[in-house]
PDB file of C-alpha atoms in Angstrom:
ATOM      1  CA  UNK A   1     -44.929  48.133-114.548  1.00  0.00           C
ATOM      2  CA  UNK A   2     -43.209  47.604-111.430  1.00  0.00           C
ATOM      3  CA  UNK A   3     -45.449  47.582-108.047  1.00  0.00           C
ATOM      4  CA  UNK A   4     -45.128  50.822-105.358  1.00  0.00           C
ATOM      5  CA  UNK A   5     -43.654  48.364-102.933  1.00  0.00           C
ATOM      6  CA  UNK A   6     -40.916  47.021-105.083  1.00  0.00           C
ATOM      7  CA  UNK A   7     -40.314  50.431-106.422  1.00  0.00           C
ATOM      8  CA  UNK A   8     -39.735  51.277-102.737  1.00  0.00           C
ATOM      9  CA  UNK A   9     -37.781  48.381-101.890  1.00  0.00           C
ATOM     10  CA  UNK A  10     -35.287  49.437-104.647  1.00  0.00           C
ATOM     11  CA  UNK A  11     -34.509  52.914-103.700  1.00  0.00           C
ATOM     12  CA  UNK A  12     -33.937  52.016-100.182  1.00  0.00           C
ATOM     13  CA  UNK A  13     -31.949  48.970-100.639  1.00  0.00           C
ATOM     14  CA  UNK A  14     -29.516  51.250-103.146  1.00  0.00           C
ATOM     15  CA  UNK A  15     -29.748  53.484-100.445  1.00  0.00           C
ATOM     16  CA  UNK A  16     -27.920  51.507 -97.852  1.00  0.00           C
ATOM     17  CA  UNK A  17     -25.742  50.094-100.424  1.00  0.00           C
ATOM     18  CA  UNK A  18     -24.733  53.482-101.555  1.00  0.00           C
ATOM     19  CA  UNK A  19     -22.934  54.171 -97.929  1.00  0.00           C
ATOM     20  CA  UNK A  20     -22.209  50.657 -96.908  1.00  0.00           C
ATOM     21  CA  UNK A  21     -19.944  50.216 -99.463  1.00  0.00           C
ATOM     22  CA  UNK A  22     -17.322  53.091 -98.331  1.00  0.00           C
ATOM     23  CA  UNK A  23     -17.703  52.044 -94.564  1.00  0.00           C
ATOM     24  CA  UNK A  24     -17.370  48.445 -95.699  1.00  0.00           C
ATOM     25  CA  UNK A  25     -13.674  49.222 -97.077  1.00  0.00           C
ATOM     26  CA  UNK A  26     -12.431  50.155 -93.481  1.00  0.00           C
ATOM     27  CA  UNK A  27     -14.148  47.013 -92.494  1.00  0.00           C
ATOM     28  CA  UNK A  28     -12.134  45.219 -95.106  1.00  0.00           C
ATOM     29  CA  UNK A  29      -8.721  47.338 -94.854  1.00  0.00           C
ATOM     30  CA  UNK A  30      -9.049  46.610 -90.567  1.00  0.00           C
ATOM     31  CA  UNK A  31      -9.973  43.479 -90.519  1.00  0.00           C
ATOM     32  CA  UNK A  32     -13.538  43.941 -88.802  1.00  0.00           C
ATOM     33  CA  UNK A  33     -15.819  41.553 -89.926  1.00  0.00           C
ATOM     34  CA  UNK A  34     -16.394  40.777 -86.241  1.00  0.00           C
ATOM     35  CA  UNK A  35     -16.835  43.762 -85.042  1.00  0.00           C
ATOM     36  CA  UNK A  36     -19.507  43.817 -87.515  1.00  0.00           C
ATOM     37  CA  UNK A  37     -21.048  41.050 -86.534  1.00  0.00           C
ATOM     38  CA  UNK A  38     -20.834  41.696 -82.589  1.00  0.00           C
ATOM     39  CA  UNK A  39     -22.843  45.094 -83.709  1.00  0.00           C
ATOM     40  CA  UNK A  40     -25.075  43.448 -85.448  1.00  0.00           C
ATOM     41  CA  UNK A  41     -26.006  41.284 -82.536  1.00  0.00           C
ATOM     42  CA  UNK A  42     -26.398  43.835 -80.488  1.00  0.00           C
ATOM     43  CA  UNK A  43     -29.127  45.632 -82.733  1.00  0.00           C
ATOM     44  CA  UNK A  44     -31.226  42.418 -81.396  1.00  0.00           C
ATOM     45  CA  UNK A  45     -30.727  43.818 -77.922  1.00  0.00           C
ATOM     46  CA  UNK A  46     -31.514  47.397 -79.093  1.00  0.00           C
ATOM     47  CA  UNK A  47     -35.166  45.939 -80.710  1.00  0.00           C
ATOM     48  CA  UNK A  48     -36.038  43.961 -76.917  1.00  0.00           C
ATOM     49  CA  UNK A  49     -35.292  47.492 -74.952  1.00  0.00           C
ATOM     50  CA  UNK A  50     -37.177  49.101 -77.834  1.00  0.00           C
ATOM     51  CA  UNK A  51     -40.391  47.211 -77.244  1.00  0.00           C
ATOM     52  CA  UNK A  52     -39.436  47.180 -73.422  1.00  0.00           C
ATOM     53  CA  UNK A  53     -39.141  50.878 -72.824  1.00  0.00           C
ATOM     54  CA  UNK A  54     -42.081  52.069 -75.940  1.00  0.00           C
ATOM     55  CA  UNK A  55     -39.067  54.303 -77.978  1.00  0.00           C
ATOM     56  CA  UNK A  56     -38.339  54.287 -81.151  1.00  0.00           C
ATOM     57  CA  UNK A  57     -36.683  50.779 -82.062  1.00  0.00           C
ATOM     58  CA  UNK A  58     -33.725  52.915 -84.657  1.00  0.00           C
ATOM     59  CA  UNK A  59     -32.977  54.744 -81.743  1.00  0.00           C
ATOM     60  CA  UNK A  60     -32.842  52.010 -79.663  1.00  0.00           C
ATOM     61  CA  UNK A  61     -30.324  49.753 -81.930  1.00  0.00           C
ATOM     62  CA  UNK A  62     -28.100  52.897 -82.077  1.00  0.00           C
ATOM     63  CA  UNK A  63     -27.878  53.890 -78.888  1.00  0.00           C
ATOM     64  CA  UNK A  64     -27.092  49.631 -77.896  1.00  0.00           C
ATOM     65  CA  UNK A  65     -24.688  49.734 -80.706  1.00  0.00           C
ATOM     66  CA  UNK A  66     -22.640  52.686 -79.690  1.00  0.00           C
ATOM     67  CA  UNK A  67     -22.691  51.310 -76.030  1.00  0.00           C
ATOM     68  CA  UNK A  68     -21.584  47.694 -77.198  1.00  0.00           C
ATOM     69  CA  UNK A  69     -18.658  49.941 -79.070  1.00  0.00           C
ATOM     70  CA  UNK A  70     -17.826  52.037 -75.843  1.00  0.00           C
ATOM     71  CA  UNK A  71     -17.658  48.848 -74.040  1.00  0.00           C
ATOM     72  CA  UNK A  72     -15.117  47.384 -76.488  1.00  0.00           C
ATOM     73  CA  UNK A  73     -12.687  50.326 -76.125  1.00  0.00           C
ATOM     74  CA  UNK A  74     -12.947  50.096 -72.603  1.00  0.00           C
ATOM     75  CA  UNK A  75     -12.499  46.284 -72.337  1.00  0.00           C
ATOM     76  CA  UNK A  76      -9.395  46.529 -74.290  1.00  0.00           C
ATOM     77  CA  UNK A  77      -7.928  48.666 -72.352  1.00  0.00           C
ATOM     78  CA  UNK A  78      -8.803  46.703 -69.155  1.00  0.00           C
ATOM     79  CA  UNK A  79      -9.173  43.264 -69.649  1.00  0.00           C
ATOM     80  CA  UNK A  80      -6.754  41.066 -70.515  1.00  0.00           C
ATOM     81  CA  UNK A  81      -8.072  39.216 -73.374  1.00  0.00           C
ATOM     82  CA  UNK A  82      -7.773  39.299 -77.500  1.00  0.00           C
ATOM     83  CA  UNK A  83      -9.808  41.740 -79.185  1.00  0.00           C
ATOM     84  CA  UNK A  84     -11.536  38.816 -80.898  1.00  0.00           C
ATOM     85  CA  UNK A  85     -12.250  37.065 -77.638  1.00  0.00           C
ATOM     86  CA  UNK A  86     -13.769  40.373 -76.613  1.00  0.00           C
ATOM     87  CA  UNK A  87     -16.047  40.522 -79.501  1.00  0.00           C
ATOM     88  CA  UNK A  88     -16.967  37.379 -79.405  1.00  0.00           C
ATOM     89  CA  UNK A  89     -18.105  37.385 -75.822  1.00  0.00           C
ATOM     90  CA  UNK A  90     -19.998  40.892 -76.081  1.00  0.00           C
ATOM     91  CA  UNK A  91     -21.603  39.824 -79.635  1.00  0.00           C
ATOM     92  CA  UNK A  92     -23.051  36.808 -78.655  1.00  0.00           C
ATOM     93  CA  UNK A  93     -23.609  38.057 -74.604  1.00  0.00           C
ATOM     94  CA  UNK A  94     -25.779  40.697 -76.432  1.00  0.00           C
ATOM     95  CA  UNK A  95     -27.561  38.432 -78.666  1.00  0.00           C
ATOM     96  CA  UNK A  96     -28.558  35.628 -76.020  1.00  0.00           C
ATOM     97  CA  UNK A  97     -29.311  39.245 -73.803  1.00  0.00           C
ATOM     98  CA  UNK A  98     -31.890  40.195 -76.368  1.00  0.00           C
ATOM     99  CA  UNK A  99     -33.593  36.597 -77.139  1.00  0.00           C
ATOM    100  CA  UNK A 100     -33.996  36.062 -73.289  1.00  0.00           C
ATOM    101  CA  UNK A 101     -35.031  39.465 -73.075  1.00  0.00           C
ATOM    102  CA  UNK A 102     -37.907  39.368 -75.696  1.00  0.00           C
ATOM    103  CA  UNK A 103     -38.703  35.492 -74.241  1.00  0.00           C
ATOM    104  CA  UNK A 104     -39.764  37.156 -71.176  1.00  0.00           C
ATOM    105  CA  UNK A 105     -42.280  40.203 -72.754  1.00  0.00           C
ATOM    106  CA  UNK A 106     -44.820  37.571 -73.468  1.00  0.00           C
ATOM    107  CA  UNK A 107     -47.029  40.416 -74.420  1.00  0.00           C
ATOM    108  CA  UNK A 108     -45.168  41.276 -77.298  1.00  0.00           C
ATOM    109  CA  UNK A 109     -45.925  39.789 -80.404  1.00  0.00           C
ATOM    110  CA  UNK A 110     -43.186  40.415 -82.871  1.00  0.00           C
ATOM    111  CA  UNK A 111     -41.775  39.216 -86.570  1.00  0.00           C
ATOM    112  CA  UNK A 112     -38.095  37.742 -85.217  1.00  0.00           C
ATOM    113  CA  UNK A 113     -37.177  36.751 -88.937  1.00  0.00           C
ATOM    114  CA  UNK A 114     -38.334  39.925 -90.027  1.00  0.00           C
ATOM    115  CA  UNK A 115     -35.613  41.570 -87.608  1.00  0.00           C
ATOM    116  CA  UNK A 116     -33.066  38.800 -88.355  1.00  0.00           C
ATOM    117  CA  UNK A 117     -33.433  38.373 -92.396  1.00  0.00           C
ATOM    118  CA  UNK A 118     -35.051  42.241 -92.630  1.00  0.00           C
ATOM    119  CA  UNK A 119     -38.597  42.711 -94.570  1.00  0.00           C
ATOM    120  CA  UNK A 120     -37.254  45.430 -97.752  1.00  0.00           C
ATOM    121  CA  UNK A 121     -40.362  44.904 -99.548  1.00  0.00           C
ATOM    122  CA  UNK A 122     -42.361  46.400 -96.507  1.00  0.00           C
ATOM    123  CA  UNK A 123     -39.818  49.716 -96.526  1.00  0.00           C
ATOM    124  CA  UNK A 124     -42.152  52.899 -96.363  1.00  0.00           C
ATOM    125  CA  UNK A 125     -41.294  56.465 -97.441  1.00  0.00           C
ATOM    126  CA  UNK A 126     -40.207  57.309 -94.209  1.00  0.00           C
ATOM    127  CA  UNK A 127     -38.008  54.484 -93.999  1.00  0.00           C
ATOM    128  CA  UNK A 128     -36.440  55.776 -97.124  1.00  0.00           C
ATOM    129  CA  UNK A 129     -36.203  59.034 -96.208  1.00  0.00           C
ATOM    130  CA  UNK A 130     -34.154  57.697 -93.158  1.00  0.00           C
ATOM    131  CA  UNK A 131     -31.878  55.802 -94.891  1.00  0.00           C
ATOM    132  CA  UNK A 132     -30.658  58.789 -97.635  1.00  0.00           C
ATOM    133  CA  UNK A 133     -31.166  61.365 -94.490  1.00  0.00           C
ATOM    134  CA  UNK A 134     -29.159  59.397 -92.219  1.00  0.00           C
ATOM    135  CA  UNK A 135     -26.905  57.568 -94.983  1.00  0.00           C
ATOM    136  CA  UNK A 136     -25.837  61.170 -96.654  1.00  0.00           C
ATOM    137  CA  UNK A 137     -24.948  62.401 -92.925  1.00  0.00           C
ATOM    138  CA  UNK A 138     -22.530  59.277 -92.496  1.00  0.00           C
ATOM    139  CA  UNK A 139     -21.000  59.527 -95.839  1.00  0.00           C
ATOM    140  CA  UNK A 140     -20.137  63.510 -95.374  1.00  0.00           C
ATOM    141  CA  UNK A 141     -18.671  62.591 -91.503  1.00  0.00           C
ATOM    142  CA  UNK A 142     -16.738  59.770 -93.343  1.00  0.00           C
ATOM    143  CA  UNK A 143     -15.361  62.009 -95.559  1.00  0.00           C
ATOM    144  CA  UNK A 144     -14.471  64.932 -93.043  1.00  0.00           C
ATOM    145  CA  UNK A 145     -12.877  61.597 -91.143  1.00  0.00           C
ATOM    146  CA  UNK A 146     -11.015  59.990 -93.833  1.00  0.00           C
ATOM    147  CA  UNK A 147      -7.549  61.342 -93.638  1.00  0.00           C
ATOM    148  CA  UNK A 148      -7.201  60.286 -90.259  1.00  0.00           C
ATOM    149  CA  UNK A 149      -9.020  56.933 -90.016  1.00  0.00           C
ATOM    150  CA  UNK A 150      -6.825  56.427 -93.253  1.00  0.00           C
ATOM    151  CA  UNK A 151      -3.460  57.009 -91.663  1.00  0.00           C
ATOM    152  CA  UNK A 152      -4.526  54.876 -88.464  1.00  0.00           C
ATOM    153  CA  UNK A 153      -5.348  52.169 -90.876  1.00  0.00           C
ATOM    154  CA  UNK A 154      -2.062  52.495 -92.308  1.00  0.00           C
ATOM    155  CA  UNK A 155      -0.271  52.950 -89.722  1.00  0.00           C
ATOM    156  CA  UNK A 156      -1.251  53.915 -85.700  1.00  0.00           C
ATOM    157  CA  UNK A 157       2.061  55.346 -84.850  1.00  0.00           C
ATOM    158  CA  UNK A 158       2.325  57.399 -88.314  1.00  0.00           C
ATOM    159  CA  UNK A 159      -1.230  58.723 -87.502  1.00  0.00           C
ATOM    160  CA  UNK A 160      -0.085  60.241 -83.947  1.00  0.00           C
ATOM    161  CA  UNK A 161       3.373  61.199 -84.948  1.00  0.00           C
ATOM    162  CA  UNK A 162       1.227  63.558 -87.747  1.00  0.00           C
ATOM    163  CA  UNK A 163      -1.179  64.777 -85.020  1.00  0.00           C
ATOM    164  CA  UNK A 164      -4.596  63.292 -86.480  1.00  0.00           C
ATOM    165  CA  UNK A 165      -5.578  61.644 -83.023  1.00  0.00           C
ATOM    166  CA  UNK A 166      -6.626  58.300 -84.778  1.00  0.00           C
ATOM    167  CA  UNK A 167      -8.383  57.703 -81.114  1.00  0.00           C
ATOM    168  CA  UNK A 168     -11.180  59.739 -82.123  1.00  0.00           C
ATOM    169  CA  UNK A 169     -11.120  58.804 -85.562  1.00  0.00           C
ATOM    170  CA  UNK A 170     -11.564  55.200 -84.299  1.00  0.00           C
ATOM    171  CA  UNK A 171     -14.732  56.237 -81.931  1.00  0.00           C
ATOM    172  CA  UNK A 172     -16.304  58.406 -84.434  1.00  0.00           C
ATOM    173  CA  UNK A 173     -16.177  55.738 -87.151  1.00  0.00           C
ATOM    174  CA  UNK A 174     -17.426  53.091 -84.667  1.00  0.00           C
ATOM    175  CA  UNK A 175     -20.493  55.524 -84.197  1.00  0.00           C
ATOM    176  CA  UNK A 176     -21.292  55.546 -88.159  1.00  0.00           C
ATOM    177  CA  UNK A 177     -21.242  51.398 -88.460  1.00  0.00           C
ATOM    178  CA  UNK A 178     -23.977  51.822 -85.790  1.00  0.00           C
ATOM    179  CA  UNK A 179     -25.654  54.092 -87.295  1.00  0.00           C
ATOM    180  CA  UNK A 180     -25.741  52.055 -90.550  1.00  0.00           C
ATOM    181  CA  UNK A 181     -26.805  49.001 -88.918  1.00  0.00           C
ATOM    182  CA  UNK A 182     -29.616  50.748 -87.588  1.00  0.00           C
ATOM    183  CA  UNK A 183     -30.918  52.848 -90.269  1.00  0.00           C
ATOM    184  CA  UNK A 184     -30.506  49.031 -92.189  1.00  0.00           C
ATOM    185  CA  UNK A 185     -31.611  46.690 -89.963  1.00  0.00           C
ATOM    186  CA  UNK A 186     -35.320  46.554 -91.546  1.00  0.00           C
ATOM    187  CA  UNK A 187     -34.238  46.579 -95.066  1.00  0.00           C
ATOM    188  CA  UNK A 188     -31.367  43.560 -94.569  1.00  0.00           C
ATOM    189  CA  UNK A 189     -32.005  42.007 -91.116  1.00  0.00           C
ATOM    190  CA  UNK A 190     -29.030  42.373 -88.315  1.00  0.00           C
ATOM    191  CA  UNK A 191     -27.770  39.091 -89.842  1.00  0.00           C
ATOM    192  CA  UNK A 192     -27.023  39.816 -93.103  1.00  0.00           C
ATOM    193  CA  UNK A 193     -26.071  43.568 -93.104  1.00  0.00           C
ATOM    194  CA  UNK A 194     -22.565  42.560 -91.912  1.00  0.00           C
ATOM    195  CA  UNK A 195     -22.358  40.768 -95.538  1.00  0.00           C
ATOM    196  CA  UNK A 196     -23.382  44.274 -96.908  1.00  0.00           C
ATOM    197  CA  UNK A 197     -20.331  45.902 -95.665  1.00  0.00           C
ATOM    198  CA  UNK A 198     -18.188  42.677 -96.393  1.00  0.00           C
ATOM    199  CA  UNK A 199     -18.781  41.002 -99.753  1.00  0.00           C
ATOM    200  CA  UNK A 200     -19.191  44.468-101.851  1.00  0.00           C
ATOM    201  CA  UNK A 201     -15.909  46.107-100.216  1.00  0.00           C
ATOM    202  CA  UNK A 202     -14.165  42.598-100.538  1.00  0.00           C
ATOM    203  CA  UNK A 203     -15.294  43.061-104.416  1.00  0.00           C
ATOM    204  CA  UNK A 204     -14.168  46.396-105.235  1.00  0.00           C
ATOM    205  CA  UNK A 205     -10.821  45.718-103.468  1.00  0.00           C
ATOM    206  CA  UNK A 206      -9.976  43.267-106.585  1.00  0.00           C
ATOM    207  CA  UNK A 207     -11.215  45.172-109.200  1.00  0.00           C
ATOM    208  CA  UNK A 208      -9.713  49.099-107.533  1.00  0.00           C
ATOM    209  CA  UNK A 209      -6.495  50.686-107.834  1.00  0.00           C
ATOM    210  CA  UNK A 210      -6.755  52.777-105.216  1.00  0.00           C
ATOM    211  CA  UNK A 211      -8.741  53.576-101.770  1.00  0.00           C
ATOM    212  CA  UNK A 212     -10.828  56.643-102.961  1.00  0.00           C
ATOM    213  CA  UNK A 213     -11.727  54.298-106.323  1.00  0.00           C
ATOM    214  CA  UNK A 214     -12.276  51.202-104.061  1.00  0.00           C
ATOM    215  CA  UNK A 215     -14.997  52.793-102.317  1.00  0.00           C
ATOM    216  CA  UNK A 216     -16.932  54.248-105.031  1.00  0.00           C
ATOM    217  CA  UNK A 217     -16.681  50.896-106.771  1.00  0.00           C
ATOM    218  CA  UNK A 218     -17.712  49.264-103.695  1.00  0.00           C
ATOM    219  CA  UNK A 219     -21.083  51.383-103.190  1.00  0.00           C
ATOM    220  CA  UNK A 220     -21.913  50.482-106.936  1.00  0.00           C
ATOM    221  CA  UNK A 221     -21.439  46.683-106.966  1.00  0.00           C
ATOM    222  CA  UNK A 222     -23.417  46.676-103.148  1.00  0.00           C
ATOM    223  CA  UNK A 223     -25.969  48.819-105.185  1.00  0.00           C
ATOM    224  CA  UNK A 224     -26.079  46.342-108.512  1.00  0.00           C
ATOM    225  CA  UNK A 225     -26.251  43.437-105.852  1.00  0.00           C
ATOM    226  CA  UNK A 226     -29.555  45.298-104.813  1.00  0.00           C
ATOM    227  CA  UNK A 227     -30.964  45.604-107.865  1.00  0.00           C
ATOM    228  CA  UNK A 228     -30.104  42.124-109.213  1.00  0.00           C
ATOM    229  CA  UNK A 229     -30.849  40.286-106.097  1.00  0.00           C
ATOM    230  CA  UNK A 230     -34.437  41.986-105.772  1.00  0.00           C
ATOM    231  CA  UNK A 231     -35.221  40.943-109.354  1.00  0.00           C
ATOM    232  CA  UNK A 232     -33.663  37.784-108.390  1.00  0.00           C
ATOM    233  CA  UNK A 233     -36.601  37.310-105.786  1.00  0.00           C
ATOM    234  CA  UNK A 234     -39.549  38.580-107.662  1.00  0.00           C
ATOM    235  CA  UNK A 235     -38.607  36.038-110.418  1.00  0.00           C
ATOM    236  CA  UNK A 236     -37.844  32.581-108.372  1.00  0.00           C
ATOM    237  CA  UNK A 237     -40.136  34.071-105.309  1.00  0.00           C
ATOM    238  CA  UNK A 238     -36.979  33.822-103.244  1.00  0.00           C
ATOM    239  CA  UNK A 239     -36.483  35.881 -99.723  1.00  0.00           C
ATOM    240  CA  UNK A 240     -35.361  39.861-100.737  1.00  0.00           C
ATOM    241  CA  UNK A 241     -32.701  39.777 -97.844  1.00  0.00           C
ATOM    242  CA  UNK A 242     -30.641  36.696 -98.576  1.00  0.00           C
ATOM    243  CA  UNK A 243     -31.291  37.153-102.331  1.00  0.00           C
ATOM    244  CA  UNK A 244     -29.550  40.387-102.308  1.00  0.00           C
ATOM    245  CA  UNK A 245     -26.305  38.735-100.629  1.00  0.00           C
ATOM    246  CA  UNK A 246     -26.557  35.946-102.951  1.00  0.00           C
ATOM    247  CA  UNK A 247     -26.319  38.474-105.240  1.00  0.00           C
ATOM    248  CA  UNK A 248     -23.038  40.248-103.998  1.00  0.00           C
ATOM    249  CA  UNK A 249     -21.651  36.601-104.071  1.00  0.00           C
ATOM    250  CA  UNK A 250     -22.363  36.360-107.184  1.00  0.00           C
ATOM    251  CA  UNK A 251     -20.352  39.404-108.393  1.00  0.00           C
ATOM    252  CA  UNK A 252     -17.665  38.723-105.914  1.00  0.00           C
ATOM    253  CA  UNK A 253     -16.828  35.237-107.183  1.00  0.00           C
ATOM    254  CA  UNK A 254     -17.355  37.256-110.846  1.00  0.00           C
ATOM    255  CA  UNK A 255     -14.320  39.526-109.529  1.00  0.00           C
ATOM    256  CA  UNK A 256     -12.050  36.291-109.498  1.00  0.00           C
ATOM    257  CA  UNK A 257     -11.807  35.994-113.105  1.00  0.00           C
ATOM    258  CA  UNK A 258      -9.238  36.659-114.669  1.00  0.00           C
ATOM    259  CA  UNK A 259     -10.211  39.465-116.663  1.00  0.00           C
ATOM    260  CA  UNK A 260     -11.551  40.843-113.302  1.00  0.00           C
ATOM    261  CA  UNK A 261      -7.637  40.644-112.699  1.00  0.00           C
ATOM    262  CA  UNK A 262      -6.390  43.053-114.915  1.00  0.00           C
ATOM    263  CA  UNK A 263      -9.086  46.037-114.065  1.00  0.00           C
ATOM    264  CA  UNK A 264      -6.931  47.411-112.035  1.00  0.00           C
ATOM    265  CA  UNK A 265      -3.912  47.765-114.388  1.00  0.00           C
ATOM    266  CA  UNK A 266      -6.236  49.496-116.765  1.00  0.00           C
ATOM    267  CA  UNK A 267      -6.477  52.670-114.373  1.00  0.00           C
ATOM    268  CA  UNK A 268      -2.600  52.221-114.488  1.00  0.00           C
ATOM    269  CA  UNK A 269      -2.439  51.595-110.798  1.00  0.00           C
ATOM    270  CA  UNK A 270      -1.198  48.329-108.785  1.00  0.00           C
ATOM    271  CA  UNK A 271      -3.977  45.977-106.898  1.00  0.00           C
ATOM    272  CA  UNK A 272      -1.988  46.768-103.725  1.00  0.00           C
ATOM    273  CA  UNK A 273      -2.918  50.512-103.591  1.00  0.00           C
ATOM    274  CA  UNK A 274      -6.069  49.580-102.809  1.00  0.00           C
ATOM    275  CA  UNK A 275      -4.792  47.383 -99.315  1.00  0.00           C
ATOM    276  CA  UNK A 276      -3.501  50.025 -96.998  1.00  0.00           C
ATOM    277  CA  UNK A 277      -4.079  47.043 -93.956  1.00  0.00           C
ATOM    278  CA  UNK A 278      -1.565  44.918 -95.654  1.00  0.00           C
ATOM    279  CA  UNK A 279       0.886  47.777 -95.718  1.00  0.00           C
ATOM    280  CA  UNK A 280       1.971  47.523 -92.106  1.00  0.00           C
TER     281      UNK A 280
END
């Protein structure tokens, strides 16, 4: 008989697996790891104002996140520097930001690992309700979203020539990663939840044959990673986070066999369907 807290764990890691996985395709198809990461950094930021200011530390990560994401679309439209370069300098500005910033609030006493590496066995039922409350509301704007962000993935000019303003596609889907990130950051840690949208979207694009079967695939095998990798750590008494990306790893290198090859064929559809990024 599995305990109340592992019970718990389970449904909310599946949870965020459940709508990382779609968002992680984008990530995948646009080539955003970074921009992952640079959010993900920021959510540190968003936990020092939280303790700071005495609000609510979700709130807090989102709100830094979708200003870190603002500040991107307005650098790159200013500044004269790589969109990489700009991550770079506003992930880890925003990381050393938050460090310095929680160095100086000697009075606060907090669990940095625990916001780094996340804490899923110490999820409670509100937390869960957050994550399926907030989670379903991403996955139904994703889908009221996903002819457009499609078709600027694809192809920018193509998008605007069609009329489906990929600019506000682009903002509105750079709202739901922060969203994600911070309904997640307690159940994976800001440092690994970038390998939740990465390695189960990286999966399902080898084993898909198209972009709507990609990202259902790619919310299952993030969910099995969940469930294996927190079974994983109550039998070797390994750390929940990292066990659940070992896990995705696990499945990911599984996708490189070579009967993992000819999946796709069996749905009678080419690999390549599922790569609209490489079709420019």
């Amino acid at each position: 008989m599995l305990d109340d807290f592992f019970l718990r764990a389970l449904i909310a890691g599946v949870g965020v697996a459940l709508v990382a996985g779609p968002l992680g395709c984008f990530v995948v198809w646009r080539r955003l790891a970074y921009f992952g990461d640079t959010l993900s950094h920021a959510a540190l930021l968003g936990v020092a104002l939280a303790f700071l200011m005495q609000v609510n530390i979700t709130l807090s990560v989102f709100t830094v996140s979708v200003m870190v994401s603002l500040a991107l679309l307005g650098l790159q439209r200013r500044a004269s520097l790589s969109s990489d370069a700009l991550l770079g300098l506003l992930a880890h500005s925003s990381l050393a930001l938050g460090l310095v910033a929680l160095a100086f609030m000697s009075w606060v006493r907090i669990d940095l690992m625990g916001f780094l590496f996340g804490d899923i066995l110490a999820v409670s039922k509100f937390d869960i309700l957050a994550v399926y409350v907030g989670g379903a509301a991403v996955l139904a704007v994703l889908v009221m979203i996903w002819t457009p962000l499609f078709a600027a993935t694809i192809s920018r000019e193509l998008a605007e020539a069609e009329g489906l303003r990929p600019d506000r596609a682009n903002l509105i889907f750079m709202i739901l990663l922060a969203t994600v990130i911070a309904i997640s950051m307690k159940i994976v840690g800001v440092l690994l939840i970038t390998a939740m949208l990465i390695i189960p979207a990286a999966t399902a694009r080898r084993l898909s044959g198209g972009p709507e079967q990609m990202a259902v695939i790619a919310a299952l095998v993030g969910a099995i990673a969940v469930v294996g990798g927190l079974f994983a750590s109550l039998e070797w008494d390994t750390p929940s986070g990292p066990s659940i990306v070992v896990a995705a790893l696990v499945l990911f290198l599984a996708s490189l066999s070579p009967f993992a090859e000819k999946l796709p064929k069996l749905f009678g559809r080419d690999r390549e369907g599922s790569r609209p990024g490489e079709a420019k």
